CSV table of C-alpha atoms in Angstrom, one decimal:
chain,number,residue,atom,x,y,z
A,1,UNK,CA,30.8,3.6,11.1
A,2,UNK,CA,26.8,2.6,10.9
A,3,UNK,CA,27.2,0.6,7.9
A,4,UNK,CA,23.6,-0.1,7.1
A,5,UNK,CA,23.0,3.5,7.7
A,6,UNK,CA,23.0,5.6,4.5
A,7,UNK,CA,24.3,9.3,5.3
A,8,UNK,CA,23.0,12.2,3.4
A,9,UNK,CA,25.6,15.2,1.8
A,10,UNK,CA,23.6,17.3,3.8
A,11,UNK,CA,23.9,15.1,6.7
A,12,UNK,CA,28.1,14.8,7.2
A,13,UNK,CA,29.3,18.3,7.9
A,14,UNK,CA,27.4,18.1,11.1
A,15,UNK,CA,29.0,14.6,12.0
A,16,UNK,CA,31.3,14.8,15.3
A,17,UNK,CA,34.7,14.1,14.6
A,18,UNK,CA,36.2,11.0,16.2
A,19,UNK,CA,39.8,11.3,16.9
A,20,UNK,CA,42.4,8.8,15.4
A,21,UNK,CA,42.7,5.7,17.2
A,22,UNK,CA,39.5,6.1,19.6
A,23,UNK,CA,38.6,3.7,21.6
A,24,UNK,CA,36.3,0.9,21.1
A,25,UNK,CA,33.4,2.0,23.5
A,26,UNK,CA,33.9,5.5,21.7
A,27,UNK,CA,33.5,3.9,18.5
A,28,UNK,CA,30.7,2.2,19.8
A,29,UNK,CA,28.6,5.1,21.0
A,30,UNK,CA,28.9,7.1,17.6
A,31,UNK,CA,27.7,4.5,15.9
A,32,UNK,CA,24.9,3.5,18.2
A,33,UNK,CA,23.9,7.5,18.1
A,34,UNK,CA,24.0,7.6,14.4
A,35,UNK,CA,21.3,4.9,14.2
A,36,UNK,CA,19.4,6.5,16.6
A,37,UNK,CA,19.2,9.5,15.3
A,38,UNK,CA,18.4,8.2,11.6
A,39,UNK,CA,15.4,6.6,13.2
A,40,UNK,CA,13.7,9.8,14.4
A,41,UNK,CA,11.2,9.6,10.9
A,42,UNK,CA,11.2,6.1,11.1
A,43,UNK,CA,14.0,5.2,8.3
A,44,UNK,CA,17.7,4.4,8.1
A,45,UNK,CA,18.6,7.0,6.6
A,46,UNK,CA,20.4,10.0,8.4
A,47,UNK,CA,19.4,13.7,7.2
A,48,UNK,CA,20.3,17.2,8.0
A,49,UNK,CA,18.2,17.5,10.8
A,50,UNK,CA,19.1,14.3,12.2
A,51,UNK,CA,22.6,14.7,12.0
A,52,UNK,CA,21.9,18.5,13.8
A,53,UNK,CA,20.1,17.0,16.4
A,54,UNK,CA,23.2,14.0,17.1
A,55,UNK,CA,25.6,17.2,16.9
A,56,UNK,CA,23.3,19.1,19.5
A,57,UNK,CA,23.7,16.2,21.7
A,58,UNK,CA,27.6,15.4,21.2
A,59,UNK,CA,27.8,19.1,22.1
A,60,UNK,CA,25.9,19.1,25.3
A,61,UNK,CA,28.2,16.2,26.9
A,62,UNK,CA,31.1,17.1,25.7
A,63,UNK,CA,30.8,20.5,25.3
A,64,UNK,CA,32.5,22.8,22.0
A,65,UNK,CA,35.6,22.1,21.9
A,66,UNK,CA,35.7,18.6,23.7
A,67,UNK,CA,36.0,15.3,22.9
A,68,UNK,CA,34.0,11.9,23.2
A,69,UNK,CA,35.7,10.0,25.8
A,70,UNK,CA,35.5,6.5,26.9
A,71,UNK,CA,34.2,7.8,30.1
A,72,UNK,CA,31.3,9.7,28.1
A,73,UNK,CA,30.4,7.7,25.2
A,74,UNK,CA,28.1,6.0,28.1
A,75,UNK,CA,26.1,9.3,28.8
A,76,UNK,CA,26.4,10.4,24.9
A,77,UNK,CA,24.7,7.2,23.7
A,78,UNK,CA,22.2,7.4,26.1
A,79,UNK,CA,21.5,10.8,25.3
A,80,UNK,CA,20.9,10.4,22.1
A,81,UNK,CA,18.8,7.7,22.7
A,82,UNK,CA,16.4,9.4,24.8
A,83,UNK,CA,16.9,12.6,22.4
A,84,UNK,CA,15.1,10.2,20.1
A,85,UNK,CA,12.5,8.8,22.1
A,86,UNK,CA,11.4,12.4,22.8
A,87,UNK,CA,11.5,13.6,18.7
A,88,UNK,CA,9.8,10.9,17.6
A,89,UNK,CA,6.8,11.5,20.2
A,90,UNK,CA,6.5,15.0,19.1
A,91,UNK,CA,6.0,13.8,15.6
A,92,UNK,CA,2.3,15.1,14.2
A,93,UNK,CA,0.5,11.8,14.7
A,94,UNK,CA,-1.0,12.2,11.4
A,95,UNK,CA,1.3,10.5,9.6
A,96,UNK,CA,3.2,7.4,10.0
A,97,UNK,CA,5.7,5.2,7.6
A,98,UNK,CA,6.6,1.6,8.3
A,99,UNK,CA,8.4,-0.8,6.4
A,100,UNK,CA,8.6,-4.7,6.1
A,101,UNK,CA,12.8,-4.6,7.0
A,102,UNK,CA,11.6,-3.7,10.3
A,103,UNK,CA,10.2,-6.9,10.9
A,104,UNK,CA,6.8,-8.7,12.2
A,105,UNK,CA,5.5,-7.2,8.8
A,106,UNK,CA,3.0,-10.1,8.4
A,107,UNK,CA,1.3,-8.9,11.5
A,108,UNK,CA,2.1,-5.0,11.5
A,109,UNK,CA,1.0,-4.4,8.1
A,110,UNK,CA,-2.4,-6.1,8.6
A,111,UNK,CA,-3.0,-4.4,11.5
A,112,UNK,CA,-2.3,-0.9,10.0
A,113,UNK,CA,-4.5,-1.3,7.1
A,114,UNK,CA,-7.7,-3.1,8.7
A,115,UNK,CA,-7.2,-0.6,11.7
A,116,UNK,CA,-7.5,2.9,10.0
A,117,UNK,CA,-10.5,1.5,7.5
A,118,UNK,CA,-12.2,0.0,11.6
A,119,UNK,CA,-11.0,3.0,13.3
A,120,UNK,CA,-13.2,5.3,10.3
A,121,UNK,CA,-16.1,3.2,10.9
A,122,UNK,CA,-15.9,3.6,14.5
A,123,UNK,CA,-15.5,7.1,14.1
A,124,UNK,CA,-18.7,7.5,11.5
A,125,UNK,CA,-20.6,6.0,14.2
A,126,UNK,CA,-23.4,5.3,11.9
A,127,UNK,CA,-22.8,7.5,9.4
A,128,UNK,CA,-22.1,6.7,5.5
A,129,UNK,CA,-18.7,5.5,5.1
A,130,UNK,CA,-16.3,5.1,1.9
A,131,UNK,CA,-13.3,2.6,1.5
A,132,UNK,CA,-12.2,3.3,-1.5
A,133,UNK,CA,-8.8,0.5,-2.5
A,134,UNK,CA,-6.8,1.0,-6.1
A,135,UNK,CA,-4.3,-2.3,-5.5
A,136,UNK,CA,-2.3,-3.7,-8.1
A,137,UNK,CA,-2.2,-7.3,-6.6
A,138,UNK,CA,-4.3,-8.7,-3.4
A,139,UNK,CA,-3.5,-12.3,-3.2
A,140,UNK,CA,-4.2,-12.2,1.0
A,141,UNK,CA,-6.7,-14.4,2.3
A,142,UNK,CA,-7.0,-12.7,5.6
A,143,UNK,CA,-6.7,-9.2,4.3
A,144,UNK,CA,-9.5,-10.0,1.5
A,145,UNK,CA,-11.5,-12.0,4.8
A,146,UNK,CA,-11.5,-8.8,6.8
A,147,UNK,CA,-12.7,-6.9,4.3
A,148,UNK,CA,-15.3,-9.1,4.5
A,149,UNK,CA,-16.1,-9.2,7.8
A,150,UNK,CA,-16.5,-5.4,8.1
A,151,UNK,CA,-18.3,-5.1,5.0
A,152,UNK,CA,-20.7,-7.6,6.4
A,153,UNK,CA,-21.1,-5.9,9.9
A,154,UNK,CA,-21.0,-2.5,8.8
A,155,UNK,CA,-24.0,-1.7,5.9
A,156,UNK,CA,-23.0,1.8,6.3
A,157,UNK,CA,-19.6,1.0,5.2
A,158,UNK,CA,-19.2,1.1,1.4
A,159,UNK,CA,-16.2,-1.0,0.3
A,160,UNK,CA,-15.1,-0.1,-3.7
A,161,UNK,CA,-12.0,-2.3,-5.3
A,162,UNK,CA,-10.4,-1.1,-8.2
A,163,UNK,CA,-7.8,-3.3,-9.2
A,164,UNK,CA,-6.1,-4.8,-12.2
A,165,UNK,CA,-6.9,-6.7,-14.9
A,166,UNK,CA,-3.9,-9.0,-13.9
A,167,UNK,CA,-6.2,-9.7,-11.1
A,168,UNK,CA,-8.9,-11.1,-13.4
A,169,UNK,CA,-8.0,-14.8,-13.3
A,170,UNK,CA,-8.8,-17.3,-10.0
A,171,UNK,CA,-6.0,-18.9,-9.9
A,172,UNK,CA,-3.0,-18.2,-7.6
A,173,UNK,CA,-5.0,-16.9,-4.9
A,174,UNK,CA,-5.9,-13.6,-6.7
A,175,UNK,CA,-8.9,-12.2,-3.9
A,176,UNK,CA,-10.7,-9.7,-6.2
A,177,UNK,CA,-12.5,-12.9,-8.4
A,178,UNK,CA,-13.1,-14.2,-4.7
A,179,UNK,CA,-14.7,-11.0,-3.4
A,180,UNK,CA,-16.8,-10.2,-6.0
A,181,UNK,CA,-18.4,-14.1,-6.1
A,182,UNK,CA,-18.9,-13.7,-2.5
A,183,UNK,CA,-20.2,-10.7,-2.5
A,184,UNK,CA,-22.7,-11.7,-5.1
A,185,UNK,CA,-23.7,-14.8,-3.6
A,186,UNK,CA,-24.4,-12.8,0.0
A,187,UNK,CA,-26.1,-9.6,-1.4
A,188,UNK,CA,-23.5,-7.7,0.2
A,189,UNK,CA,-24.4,-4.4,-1.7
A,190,UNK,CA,-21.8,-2.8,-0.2
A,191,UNK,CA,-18.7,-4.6,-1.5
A,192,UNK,CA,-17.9,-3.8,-5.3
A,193,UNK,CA,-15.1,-4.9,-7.5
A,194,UNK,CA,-14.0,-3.6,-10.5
A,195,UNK,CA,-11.1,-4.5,-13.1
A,196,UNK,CA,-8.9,-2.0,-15.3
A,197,UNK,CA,-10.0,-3.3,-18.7
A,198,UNK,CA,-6.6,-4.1,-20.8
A,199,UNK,CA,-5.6,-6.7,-23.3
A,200,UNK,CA,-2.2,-7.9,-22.9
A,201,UNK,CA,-2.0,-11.6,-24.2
A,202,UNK,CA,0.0,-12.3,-27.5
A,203,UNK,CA,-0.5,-15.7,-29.4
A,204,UNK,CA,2.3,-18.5,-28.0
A,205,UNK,CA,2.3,-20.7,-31.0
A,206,UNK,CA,4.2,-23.3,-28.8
A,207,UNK,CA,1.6,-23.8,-26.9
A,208,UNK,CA,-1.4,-23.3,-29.3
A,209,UNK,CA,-3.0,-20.4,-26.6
A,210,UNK,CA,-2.9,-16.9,-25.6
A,211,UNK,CA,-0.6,-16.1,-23.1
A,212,UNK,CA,0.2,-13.0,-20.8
A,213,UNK,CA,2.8,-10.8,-21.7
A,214,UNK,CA,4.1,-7.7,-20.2
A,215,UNK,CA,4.7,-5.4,-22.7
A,216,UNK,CA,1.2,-5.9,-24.3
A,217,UNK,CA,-0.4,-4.4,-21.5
A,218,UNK,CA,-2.2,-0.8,-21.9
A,219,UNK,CA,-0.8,0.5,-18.6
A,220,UNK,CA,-1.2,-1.2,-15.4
A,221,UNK,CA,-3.1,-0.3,-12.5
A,222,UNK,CA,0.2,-0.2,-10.3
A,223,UNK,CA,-2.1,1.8,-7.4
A,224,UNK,CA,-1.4,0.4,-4.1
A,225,UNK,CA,-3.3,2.1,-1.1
A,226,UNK,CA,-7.0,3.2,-0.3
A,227,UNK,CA,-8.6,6.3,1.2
A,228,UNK,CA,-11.6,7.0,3.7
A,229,UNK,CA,-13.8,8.9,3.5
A,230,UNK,CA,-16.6,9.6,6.4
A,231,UNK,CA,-19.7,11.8,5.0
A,232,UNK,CA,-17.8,12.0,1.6
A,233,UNK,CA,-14.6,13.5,3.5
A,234,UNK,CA,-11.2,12.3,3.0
A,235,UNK,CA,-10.3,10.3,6.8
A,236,UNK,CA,-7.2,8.4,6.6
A,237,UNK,CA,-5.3,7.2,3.3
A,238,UNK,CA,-2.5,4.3,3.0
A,239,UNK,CA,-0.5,3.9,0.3
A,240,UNK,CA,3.3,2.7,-0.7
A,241,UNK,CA,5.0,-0.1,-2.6
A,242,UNK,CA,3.4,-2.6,-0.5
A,243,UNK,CA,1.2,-5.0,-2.3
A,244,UNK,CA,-1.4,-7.4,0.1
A,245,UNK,CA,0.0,-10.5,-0.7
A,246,UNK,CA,2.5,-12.5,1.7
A,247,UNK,CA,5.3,-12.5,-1.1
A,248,UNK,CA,5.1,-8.6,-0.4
A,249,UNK,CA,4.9,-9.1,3.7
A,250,UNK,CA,7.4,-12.1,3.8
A,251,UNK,CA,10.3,-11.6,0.7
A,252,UNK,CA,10.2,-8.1,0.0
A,253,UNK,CA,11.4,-4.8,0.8
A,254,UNK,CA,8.5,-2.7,1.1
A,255,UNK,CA,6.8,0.5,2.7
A,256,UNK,CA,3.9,1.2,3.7
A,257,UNK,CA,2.4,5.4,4.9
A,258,UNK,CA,-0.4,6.1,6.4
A,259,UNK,CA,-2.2,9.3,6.6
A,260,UNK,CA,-4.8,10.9,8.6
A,261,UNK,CA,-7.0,14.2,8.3
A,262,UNK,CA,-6.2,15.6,12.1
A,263,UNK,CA,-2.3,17.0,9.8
A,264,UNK,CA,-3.9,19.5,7.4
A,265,UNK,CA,-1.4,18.7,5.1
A,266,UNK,CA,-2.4,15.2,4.7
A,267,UNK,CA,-6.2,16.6,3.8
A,268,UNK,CA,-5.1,17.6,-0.3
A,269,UNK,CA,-2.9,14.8,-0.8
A,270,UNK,CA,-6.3,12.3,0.5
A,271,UNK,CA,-8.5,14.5,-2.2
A,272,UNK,CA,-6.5,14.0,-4.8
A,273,UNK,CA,-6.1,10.0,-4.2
A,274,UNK,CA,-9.8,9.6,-3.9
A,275,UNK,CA,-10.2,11.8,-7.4
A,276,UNK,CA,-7.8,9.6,-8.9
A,277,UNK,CA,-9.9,6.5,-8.0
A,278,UNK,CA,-13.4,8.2,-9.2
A,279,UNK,CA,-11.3,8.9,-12.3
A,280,UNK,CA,-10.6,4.9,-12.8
A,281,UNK,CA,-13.8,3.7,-11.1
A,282,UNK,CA,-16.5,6.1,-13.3
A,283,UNK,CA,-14.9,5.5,-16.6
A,284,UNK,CA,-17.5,3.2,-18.1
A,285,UNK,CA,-15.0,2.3,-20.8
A,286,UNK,CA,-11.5,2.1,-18.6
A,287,UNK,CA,-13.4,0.1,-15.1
A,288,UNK,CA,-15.6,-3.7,-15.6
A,289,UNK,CA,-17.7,-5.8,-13.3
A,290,UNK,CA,-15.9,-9.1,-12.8
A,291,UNK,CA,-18.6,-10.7,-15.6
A,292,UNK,CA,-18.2,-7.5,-17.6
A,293,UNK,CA,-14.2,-8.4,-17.8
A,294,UNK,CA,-14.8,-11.9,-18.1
A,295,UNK,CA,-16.9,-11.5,-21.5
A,296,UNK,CA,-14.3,-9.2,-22.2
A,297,UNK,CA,-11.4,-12.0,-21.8
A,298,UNK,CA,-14.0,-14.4,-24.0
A,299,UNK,CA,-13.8,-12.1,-26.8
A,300,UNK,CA,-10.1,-11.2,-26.7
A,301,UNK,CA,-9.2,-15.0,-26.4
A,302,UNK,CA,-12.0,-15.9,-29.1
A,303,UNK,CA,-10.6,-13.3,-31.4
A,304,UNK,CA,-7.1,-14.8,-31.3
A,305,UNK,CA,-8.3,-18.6,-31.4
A,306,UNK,CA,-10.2,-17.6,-34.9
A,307,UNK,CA,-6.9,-15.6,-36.1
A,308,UNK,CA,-4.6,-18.5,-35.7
A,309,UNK,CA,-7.3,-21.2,-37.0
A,310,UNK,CA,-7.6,-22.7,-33.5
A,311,UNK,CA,-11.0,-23.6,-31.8
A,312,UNK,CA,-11.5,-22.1,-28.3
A,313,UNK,CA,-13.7,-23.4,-25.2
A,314,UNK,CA,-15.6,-20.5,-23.9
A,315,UNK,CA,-14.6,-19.9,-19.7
A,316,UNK,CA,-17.2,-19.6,-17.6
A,317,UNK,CA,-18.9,-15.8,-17.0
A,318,UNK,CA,-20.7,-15.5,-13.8
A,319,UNK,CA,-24.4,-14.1,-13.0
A,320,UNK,CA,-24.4,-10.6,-14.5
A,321,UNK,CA,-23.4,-8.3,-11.6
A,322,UNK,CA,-24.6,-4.7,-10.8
A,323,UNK,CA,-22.5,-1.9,-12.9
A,324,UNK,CA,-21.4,-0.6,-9.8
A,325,UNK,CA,-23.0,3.3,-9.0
A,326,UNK,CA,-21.5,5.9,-10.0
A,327,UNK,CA,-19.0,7.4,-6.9
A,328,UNK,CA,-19.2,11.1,-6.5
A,329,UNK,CA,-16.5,13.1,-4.9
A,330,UNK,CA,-17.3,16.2,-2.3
């Protein structure tokens, strides 16, 4: 019964009983119920609640001591379904989960995340404007060129970056290098970058060269989300497993929950992410400019060329760019 639905101990006591030997359409209609009740918060996974609500419904069309016939599996499926429907509109509108197995992630996901940072500009209406994004790995062109876009439309609009230092190099269409070139070259005052300093190559005597390795890291900056702020308070936050890259919105199973300030409950949780990024983003020692981490990488790689007796080639360090203000929290 509702294989791919995953039913909580809480969950099966409330389960209506199907007799032995029902009948296919009965079968049917449980099973089609059970997924539609595990939908109400937008999972696939069946709770107490839910399963209260399915046994509510069961009740009302075949009454306390009854059974589901063939005659009213029909009217109980339907039921359900429109039990649903009206659940999940009542729903506080301030928050919202999605996930890539639902499909068309490559467009939903997109759309989520450039919409609530456009939606808080529309809203400012002028008025100064923070998007503040920890993400571990941004390898989407789009996502990075909408960023872009607004932060070139919008000078009220102040988009920060924090990523990782994973992030640093340009290959394998890592945007943060990107962004903070372009914004550079365009004066775009208003788009910043910054990289968790960290130092996690080991010398690969195979191949004569540092390489990256895992373990050697200092802690990763796994963050994945951003917050808005409008006038220095929190707006809408996002935040999950979901990485912007396509691997994340094409191969993976991922999530992605947004948040907005009209729930009350949300407002806390939006502080506390927007503290956490001041945290990374004002430690002078912890947060680099893209040339600040690139002279960084020069003297981690020329450290371990000397120590092994090999001779290394300097990389390239771009134009000095601005330390990056200090961001104050309200």
């Amino acid at each position: 019964m509702a294989n791919d639905i995953k039913i909580l101990p809480g969950a099966a006591p409330h389960l209506p009983v199907i007799a032995e030997g029902a009948s296919i359409p009965v079968k049917a209609a449980m099973e089609s119920a059970i997924k539609a009740a595990a939908s109400i918060d937008g999972d696939r996974v069946l709770d107490t609640f839910e399963a209260e609500e399915l046994a509510k419904v069961h009740t009302q069309i075949v009454g306390t001591s009854g059974a589901l016939t063939s005659e009213k599996a029909m009217l109980f499926s339907e039921a359900m379904a429109a039990r649903t429907l009206e659940l999940k509109a009542a729903r506080p509108t301030g928050t919202e989960v999605i996930f890539t197995s639902e499909g068309k992630a490559l467009k939903r996901f997109r759309e989520k995340i450039v919409g609530s940072i456009q939606d808080t500009i529309t809203k400012a209406d002028g008025r100064p404007v923070d998007i503040n994004m920890m993400l571990f790995a941004f390898t989407d062109k789009e996502l990075a060129d909408s960023v872009l876009d607004m932060a070139r439309k919008n000078p009220n609009a102040n988009f920060r970056l924090m990523t990782d230092w994973s992030q640093l190099s340009t290959s394998g269409s890592r945007q943060p290098p990107r962004l903070s070139y372009i914004a550079q070259r365009e004066g775009l005052k208003n788009l910043e970058v910054k990289f968790k300093k960290d130092n996690p190559y080991v010398w690969d005597e195979n191949r004569g060269r540092p390489r990256f390795h895992h373990s050697a890291t200092k802690g990763l900056n796994h963050h994945k989300g951003f917050v808005t702020l409008i006038d220095g308070v929190p707006e809408k936050m996002a935040f999950g497993s979901f990485n912007w890259s396509m691997g994340a919105m094409k191969r993976n199973y991922e999530n992605l929950m947004l948040l907005d300030r009209i729930d009350p409950d949300n407002r806390r949780v939006m502080e506390k992410y927007d503290n956490e990024f001041a945290a990374f983003w004002n430690n002078d020692d912890l947060a680099l400019t893209f040339s600040q981490a690139r002279e960084e990488k020069n003297r981690i790689f020329q450290a371990l060329y000397d120590a092994n007796g090999a001779e290394y080639d300097p990389m390239e360090v771009p134009p000095h760019d601005d330390d990056g203000a200090v961001y104050h929290t309200t």
